[in-house]
mmCIF file of C-alpha atoms in Angstrom:
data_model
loop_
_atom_site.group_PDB
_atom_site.id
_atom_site.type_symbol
_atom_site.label_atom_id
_atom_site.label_comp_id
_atom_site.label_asym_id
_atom_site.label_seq_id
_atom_site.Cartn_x
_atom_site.Cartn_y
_atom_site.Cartn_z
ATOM 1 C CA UNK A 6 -95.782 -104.255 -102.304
ATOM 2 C CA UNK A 7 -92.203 -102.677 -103.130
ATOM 3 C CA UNK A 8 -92.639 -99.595 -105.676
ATOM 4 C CA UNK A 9 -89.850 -98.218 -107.562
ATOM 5 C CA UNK A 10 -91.092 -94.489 -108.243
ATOM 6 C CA UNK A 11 -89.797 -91.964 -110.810
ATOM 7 C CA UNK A 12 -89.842 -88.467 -111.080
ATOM 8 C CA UNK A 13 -88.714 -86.095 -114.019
ATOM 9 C CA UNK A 14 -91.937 -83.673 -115.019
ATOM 10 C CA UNK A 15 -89.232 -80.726 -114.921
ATOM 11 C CA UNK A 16 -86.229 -80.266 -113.530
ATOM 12 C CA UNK A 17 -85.509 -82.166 -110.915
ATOM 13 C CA UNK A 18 -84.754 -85.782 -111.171
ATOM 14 C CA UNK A 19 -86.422 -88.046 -108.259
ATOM 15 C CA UNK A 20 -86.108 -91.444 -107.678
ATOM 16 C CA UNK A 21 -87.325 -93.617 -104.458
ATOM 17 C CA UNK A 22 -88.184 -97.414 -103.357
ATOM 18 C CA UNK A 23 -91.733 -97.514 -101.126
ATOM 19 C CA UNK A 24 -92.766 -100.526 -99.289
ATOM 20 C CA UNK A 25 -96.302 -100.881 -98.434
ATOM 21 C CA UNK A 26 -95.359 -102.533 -95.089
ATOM 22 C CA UNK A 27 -91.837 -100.933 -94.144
ATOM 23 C CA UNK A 28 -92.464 -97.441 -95.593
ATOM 24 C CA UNK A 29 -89.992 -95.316 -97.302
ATOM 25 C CA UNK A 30 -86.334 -97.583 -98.105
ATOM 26 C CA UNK A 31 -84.470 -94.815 -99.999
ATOM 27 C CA UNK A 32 -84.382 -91.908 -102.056
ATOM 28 C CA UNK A 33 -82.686 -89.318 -103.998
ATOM 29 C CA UNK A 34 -83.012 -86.315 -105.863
ATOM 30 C CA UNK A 35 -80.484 -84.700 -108.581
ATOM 31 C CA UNK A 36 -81.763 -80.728 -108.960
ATOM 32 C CA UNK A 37 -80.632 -78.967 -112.430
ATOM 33 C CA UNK A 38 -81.478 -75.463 -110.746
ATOM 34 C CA UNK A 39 -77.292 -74.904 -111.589
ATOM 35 C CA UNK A 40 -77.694 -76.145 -115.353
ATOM 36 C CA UNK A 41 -80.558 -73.395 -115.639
ATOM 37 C CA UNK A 42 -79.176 -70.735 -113.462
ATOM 38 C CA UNK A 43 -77.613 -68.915 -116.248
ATOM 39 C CA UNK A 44 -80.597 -68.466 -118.498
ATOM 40 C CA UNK A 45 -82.947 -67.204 -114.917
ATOM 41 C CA UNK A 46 -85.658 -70.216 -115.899
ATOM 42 C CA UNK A 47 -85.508 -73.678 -116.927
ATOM 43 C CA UNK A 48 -84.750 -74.518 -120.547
ATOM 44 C CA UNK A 49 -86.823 -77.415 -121.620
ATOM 45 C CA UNK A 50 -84.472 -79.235 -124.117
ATOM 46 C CA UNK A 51 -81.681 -79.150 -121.423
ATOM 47 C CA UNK A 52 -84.061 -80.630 -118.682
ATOM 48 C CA UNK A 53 -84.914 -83.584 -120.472
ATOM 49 C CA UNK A 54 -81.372 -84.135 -121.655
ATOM 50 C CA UNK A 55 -79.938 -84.391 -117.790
ATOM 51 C CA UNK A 56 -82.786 -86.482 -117.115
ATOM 52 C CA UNK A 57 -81.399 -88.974 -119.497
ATOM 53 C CA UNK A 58 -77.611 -88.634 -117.997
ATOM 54 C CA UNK A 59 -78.945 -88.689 -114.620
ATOM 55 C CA UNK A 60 -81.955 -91.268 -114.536
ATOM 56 C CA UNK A 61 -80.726 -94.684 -114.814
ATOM 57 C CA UNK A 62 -77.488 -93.880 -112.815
ATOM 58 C CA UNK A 63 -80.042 -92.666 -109.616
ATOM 59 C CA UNK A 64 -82.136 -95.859 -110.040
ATOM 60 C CA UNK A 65 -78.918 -97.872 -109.650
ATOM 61 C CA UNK A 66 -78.339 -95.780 -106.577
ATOM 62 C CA UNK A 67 -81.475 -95.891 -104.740
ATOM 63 C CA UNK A 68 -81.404 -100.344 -105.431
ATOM 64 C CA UNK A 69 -78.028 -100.027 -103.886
ATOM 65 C CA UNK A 70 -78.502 -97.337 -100.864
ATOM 66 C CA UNK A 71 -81.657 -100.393 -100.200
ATOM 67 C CA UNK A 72 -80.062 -103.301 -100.673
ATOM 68 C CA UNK A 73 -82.667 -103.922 -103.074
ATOM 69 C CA UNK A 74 -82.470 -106.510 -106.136
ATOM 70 C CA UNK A 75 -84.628 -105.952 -109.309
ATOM 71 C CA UNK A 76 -86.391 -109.633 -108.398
ATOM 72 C CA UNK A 77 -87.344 -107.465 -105.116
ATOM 73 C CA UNK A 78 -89.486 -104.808 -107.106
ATOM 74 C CA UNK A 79 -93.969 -105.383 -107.403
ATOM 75 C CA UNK A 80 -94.310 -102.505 -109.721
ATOM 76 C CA UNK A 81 -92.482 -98.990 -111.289
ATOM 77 C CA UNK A 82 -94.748 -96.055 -110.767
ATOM 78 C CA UNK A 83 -93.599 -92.443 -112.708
ATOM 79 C CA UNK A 84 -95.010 -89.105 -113.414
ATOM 80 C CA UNK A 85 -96.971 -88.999 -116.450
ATOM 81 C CA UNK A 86 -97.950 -85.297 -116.450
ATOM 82 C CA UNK A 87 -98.485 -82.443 -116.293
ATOM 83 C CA UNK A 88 -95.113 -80.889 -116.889
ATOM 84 C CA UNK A 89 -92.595 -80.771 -119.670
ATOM 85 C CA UNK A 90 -93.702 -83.489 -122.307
ATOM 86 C CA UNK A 91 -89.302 -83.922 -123.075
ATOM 87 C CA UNK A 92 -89.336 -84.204 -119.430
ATOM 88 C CA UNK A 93 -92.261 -86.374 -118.826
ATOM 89 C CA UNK A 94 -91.400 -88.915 -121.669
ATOM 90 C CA UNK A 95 -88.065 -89.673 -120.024
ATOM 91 C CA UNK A 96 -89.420 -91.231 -116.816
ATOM 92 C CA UNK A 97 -92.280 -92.300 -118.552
ATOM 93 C CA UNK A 98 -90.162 -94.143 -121.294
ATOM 94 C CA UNK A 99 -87.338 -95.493 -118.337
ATOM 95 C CA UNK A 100 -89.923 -96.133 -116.471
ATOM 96 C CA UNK A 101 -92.286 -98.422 -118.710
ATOM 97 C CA UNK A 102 -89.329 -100.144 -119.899
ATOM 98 C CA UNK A 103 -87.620 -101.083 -116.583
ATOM 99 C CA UNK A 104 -91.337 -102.375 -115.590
ATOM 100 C CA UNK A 105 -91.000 -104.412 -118.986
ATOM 101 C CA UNK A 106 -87.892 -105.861 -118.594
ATOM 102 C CA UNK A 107 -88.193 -106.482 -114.996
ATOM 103 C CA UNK A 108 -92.100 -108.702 -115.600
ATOM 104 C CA UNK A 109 -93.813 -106.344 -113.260
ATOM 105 C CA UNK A 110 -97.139 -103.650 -113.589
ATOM 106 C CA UNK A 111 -96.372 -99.577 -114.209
ATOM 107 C CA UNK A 112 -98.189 -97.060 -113.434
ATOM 108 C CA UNK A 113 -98.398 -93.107 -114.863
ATOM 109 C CA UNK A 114 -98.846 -91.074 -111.889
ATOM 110 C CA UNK A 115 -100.406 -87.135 -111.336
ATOM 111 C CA UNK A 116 -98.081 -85.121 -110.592
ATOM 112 C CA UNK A 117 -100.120 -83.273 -108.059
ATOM 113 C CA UNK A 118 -101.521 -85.977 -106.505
ATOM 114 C CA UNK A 119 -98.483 -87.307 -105.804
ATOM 115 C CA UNK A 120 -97.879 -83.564 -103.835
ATOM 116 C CA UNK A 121 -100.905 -83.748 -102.540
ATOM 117 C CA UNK A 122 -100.234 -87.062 -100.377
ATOM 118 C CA UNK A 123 -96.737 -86.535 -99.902
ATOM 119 C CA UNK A 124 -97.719 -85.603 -96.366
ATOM 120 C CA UNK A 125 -98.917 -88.921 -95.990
ATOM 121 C CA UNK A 126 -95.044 -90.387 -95.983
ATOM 122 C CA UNK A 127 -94.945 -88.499 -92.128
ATOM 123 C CA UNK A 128 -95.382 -90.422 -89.721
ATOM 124 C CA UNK A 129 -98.380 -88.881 -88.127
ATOM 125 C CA UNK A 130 -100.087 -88.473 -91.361
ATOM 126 C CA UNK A 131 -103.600 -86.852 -91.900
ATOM 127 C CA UNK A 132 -106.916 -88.503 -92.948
ATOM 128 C CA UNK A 133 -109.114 -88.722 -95.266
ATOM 129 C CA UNK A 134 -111.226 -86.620 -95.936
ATOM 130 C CA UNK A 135 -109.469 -82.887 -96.025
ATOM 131 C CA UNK A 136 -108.891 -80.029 -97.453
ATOM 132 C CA UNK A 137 -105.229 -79.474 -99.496
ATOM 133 C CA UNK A 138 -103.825 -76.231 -100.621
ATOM 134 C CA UNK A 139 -101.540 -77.428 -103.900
ATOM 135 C CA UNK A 140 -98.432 -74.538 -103.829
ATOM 136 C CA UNK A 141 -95.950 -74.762 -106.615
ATOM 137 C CA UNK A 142 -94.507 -72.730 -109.034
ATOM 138 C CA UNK A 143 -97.362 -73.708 -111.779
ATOM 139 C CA UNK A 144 -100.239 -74.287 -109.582
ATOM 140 C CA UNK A 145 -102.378 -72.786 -106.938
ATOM 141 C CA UNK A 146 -105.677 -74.988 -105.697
ATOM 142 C CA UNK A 147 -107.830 -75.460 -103.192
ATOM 143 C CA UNK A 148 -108.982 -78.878 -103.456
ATOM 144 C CA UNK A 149 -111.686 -81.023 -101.380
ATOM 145 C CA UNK A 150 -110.663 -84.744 -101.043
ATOM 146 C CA UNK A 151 -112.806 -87.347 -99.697
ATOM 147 C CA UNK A 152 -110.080 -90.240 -100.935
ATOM 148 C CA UNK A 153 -107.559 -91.246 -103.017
ATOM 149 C CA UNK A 154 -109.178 -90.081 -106.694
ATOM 150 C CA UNK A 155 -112.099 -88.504 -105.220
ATOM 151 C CA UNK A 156 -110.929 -84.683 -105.876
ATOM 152 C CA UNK A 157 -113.176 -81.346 -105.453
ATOM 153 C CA UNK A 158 -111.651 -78.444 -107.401
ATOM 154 C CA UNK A 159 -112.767 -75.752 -104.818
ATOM 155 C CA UNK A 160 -110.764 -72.723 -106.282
ATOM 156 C CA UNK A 161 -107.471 -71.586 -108.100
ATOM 157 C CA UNK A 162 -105.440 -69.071 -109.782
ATOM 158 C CA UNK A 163 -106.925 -67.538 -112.949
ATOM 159 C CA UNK A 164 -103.092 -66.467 -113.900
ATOM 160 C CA UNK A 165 -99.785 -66.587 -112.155
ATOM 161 C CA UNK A 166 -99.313 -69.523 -109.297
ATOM 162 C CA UNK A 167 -98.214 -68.354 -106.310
ATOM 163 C CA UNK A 168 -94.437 -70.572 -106.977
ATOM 164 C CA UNK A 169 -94.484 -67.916 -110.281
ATOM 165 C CA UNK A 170 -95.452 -64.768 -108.562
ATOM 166 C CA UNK A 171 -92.473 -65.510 -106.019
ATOM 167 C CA UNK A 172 -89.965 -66.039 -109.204
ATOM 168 C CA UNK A 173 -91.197 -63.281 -110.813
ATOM 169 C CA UNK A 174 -91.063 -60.817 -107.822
ATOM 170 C CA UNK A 175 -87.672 -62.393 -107.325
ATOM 171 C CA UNK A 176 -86.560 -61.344 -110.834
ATOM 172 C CA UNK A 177 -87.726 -57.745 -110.089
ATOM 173 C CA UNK A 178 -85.428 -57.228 -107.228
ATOM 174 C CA UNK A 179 -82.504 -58.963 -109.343
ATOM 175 C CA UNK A 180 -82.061 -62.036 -107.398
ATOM 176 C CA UNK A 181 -80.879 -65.705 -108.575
ATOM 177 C CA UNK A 182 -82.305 -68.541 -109.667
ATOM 178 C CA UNK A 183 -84.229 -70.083 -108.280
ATOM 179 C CA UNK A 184 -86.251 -67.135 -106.960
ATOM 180 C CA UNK A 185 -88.731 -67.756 -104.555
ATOM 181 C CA UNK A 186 -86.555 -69.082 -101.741
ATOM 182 C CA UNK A 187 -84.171 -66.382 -102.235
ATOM 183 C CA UNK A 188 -87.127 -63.643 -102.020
ATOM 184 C CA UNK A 189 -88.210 -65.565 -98.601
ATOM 185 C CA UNK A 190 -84.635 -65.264 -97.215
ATOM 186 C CA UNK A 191 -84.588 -61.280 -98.207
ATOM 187 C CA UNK A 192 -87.789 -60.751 -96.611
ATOM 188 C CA UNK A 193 -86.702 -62.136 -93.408
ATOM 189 C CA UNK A 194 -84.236 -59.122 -93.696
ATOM 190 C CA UNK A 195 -87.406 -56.620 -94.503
ATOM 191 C CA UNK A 196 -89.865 -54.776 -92.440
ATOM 192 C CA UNK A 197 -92.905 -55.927 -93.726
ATOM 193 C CA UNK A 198 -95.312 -52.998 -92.600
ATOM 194 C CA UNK A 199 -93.049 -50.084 -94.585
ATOM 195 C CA UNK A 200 -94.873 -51.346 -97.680
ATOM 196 C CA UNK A 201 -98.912 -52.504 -98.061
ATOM 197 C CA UNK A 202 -99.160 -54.416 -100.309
ATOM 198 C CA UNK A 203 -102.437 -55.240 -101.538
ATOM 199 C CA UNK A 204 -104.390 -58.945 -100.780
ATOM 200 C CA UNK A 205 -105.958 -59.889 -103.804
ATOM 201 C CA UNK A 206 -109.391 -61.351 -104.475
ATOM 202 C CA UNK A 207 -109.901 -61.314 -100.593
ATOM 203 C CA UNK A 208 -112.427 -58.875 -100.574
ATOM 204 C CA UNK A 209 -115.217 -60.727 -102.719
ATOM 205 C CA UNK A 210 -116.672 -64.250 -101.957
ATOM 206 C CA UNK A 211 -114.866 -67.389 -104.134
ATOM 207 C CA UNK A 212 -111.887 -69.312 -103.793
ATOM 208 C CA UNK A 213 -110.219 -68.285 -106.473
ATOM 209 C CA UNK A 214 -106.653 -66.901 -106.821
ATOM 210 C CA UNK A 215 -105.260 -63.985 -108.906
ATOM 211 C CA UNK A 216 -101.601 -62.380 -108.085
ATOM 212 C CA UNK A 217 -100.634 -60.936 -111.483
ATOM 213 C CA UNK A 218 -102.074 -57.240 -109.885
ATOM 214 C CA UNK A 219 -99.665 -58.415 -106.660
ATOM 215 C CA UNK A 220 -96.815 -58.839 -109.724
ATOM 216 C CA UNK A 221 -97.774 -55.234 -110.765
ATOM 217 C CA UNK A 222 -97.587 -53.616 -107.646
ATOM 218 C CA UNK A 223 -94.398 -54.748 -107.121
ATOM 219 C CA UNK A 224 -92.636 -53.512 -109.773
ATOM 220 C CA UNK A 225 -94.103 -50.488 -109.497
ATOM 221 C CA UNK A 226 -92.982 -50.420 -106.027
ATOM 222 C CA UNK A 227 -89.669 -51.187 -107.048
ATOM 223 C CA UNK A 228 -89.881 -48.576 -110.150
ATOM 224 C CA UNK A 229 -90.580 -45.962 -107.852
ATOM 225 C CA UNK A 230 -87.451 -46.707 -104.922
ATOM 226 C CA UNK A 231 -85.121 -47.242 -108.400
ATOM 227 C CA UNK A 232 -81.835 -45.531 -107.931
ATOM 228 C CA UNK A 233 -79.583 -45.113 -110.832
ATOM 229 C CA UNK A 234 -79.123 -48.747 -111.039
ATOM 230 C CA UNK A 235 -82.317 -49.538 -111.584
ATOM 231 C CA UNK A 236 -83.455 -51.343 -108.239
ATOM 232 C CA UNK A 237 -84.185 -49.814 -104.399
ATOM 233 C CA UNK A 238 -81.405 -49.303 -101.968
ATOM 234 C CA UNK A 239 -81.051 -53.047 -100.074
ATOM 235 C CA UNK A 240 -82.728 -51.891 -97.195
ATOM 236 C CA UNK A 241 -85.938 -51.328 -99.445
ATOM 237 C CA UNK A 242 -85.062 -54.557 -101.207
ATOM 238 C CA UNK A 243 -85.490 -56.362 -98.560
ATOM 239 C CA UNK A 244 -88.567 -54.214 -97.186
ATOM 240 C CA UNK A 245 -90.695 -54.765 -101.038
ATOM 241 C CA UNK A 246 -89.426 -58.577 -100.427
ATOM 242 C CA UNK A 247 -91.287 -58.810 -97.411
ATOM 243 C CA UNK A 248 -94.433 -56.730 -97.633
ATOM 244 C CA UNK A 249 -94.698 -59.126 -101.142
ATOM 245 C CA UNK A 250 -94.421 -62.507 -99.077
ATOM 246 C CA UNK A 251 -96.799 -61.346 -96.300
ATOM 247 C CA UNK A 252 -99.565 -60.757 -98.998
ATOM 248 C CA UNK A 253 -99.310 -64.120 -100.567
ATOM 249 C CA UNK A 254 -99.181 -65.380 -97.315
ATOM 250 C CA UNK A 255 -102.147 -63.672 -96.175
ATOM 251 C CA UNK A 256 -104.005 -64.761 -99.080
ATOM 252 C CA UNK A 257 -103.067 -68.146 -99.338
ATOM 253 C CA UNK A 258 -104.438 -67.995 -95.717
ATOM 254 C CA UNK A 259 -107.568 -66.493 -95.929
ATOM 255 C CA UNK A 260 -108.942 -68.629 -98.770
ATOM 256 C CA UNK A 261 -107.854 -71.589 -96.907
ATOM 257 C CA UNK A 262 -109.833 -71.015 -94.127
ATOM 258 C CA UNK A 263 -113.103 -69.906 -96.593
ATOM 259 C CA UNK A 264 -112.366 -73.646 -98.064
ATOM 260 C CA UNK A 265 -112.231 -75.289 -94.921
ATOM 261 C CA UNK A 266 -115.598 -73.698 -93.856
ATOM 262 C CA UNK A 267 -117.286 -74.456 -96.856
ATOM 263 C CA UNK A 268 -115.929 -77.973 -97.188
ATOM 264 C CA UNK A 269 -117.000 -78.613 -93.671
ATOM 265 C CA UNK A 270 -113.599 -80.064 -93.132
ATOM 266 C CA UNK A 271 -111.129 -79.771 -89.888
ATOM 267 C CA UNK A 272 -108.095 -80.696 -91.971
ATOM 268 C CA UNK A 273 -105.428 -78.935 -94.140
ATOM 269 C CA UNK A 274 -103.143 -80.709 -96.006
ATOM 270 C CA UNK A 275 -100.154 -78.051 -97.799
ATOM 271 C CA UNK A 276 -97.811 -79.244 -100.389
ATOM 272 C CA UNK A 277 -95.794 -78.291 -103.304
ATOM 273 C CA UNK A 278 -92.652 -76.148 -103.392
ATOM 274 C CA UNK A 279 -94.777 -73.158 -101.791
ATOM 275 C CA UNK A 280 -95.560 -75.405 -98.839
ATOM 276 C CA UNK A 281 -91.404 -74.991 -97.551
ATOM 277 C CA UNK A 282 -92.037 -71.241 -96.926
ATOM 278 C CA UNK A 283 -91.785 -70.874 -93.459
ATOM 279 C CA UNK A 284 -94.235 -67.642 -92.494
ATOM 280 C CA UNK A 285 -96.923 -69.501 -94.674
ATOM 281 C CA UNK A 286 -96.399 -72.344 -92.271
ATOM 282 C CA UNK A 287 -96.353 -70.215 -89.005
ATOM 283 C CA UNK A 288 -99.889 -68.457 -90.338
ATOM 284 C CA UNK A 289 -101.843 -71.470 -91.360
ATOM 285 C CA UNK A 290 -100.793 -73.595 -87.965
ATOM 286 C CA UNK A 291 -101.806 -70.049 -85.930
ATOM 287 C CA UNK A 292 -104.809 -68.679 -87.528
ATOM 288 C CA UNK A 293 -106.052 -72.847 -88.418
ATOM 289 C CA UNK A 294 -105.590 -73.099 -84.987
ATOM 290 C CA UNK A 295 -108.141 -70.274 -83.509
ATOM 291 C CA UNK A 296 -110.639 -72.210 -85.968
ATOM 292 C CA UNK A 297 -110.326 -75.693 -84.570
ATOM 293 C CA UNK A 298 -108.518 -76.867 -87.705
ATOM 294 C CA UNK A 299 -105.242 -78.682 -88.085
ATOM 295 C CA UNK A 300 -102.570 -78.706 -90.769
ATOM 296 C CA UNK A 301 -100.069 -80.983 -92.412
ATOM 297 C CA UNK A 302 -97.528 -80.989 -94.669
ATOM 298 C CA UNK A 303 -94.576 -82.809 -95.532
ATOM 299 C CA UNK A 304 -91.177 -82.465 -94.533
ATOM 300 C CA UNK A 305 -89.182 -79.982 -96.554
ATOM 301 C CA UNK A 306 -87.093 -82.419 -98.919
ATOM 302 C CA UNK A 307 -90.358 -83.622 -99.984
ATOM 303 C CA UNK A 308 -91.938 -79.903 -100.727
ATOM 304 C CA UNK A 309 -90.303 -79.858 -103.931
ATOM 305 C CA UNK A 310 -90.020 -82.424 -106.328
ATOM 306 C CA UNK A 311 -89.405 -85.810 -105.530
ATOM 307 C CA UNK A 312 -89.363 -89.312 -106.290
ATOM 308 C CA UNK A 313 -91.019 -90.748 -102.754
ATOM 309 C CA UNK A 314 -94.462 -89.290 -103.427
ATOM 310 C CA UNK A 315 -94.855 -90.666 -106.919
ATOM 311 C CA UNK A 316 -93.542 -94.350 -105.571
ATOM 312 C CA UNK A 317 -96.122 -93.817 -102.801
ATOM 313 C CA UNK A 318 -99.194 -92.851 -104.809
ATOM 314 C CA UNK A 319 -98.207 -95.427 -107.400
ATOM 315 C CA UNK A 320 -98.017 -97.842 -104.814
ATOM 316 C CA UNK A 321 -101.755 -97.137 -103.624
ATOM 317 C CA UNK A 322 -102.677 -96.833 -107.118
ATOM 318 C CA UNK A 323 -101.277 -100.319 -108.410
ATOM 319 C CA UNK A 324 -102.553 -101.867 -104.977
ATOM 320 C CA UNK A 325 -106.205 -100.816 -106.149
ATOM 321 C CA UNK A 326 -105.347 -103.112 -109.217
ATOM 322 C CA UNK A 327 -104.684 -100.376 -111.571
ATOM 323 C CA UNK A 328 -101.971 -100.662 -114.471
ATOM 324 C CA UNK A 329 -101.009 -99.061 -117.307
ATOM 325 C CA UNK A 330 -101.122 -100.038 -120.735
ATOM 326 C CA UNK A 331 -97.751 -100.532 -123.070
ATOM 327 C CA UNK A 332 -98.104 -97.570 -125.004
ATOM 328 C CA UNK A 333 -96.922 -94.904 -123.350
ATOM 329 C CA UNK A 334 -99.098 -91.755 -122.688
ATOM 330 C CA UNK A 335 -98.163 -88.854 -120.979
ATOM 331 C CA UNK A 336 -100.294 -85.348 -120.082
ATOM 332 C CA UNK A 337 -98.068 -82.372 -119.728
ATOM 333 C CA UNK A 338 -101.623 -80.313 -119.309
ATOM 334 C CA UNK A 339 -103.562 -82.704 -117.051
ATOM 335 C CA UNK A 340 -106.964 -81.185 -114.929
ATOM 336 C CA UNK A 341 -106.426 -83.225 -111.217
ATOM 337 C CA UNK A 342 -110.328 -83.268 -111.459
ATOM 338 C CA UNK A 343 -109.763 -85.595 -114.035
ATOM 339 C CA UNK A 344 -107.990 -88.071 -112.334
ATOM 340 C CA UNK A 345 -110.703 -90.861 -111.464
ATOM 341 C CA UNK A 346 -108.187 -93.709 -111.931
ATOM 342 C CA UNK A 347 -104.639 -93.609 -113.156
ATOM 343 C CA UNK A 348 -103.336 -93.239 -116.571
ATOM 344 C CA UNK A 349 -104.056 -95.622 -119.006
ATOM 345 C CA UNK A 350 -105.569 -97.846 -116.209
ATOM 346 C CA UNK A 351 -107.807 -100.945 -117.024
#
């Protein structure tokens, strides 16, 4: 089965071509993160109007960079939530409509589930059943999964995701959009043991996640090392960048390896933007190590997001025989424990 998969739940427009029996044909990815630079966030309205100039145009490209012909295509899978409804109702409307016109299924696909088995697009890819830690910039969960649909919510954050807490910190010590890579390349600058920075929820049983007091701390860090300008010296930039990543990190870690001993599980699967940061990578594949435990996660083009994992999990989706109806639904607030079958699936 050849999937055409779409991706537009914010601001980054994916699109990919998945074969069932050759793998991965093509892809690419159009980021707005210069359209939004200038107002530090994204701005909804201007997301979903790129998406429209940028959609149809990257479909034509990923046929072409394939050699593929529409006759060629089984089925269109998109995101259907969560995310920005503007956002969301571009792909979903492109993508309904190019299933229409082409006589072939669609299918609305979860965002996060399509994250969550990106890894499986490697090619040693893990197995079912496993833990996944689910990083982005608006979500942080621990989730148990015993198969495709078949999703435990273990634990996650009660306010800020981790992806936020990184922009947020980044915004603090005056740096660019987007923030969180740009706070991971300070810190790498930074002695992380001038500064302790506290590791939230840690010391009390749960999987649960909480990094607005992290937020806190570090502005009061940063309030306190203010020179005249109003931020630290760049020395103690970098120093407050790092002592901030090595907390998430050291979080992020230590609740993984609770979830993994209560799931009974020997597997972690990582994905979402977070998933890129390299010392959260270098933790988890040392400390999962000492346990017996592995981890996997996908390559970094496919940490953020991306049109391959939503043509993949469409493409396991519509070969289980699930469709979607013609009218077109999408979920910009949609609970993965939800997700027993697809969107409007029959």
């Amino acid at each position: 089965m050849r999937v055409l998969g779409i991706e537009t739940s914010c601001d980054e427009t994916g699109v990919a071509l998945y074969d069932s029996e050759q793998g991965l044909l093509g892809h690419t990815l159009y980021s707005q993160v210069k359209l939004h630079a200038d107002y530090g966030g994204v701005v909804p309205e201007l997301a979903s109007r790129d998406h429209v100039r940028k959609l149809l145009p990257l479909v034509r490209e990923v046929m072409a960079q394939s050699n593929t012909r529409a006759e060629d295509i089984d089925g269109v899978a998109y995101t259907a939530g969560p995310g920005l409804i503007g956002a969301l109702m571009v792909g979903a409307c492109a993508g309904r409509a190019i299933a229409y016109g082409w006589d072939v299924p669609a299918i609305g696909v979860h965002h996060m589930e399509g994250h969550l088995l990106a890894p499986m697009l490697e090619d040693n890819p893990p197995e079912f059943p496993f833990v996944a830690l689910l990083v982005s910039g608006g979500h942080t969960q621990l989730v148990d999964v015993q198969g495709l649909g078949q999703y435990e919510l273990l634990g996650e954050s009660l306010d800020d995701a981790a992806g936020e807490a990184f922009d947020k910190a980044a915004k603090m010590l005056d740096l660019d959009y987007p923030g969180g890579p740009r706070l991971a390349a300070l810190a790498e600058k930074g002695d992380p043991l001038r500064f302790t920075f506290p590791r939230p929820m840690t010391d009390r049983p749960g999987l649960d996640f909480s990094f607005s007091g992290l937020k806190t701390f570090t502005l009061t860090t940063v309030k306190k090392h203010a020179l005249e300008d109003g931020l630290p010296d760049e020395q103690t930039c970098a120093d407050i960048a790092a002592a901030f990543q090595e907390a998430v990190v050291d979080t992020l870690v230590i609740k993984c390896r609770r979830a993994l001993k209560q799931a009974k599980r020997k597997t972690l699967v990582i994905a979402g933007g977070v998933s890129a940061n390299i010392l959260l990578r270098q933790r988890l594949e040392a400390r999962l190590a000492e346990d017996g435990c592995s981890v996997y996660y996908p390559r970094q083009e496919f940490c953020t997001d991306n049109g391959a994992m939503i043509a993949y999990a469409g493409c396991l989706r519509l070969q289980a025989g699930q469709r979607a109806d013609l009218e077109i639904e999408v979920r910009p607030r949609w609970p993965l424990t939800e997700l027993t079958g697809a969107l409007g699936s029959r």
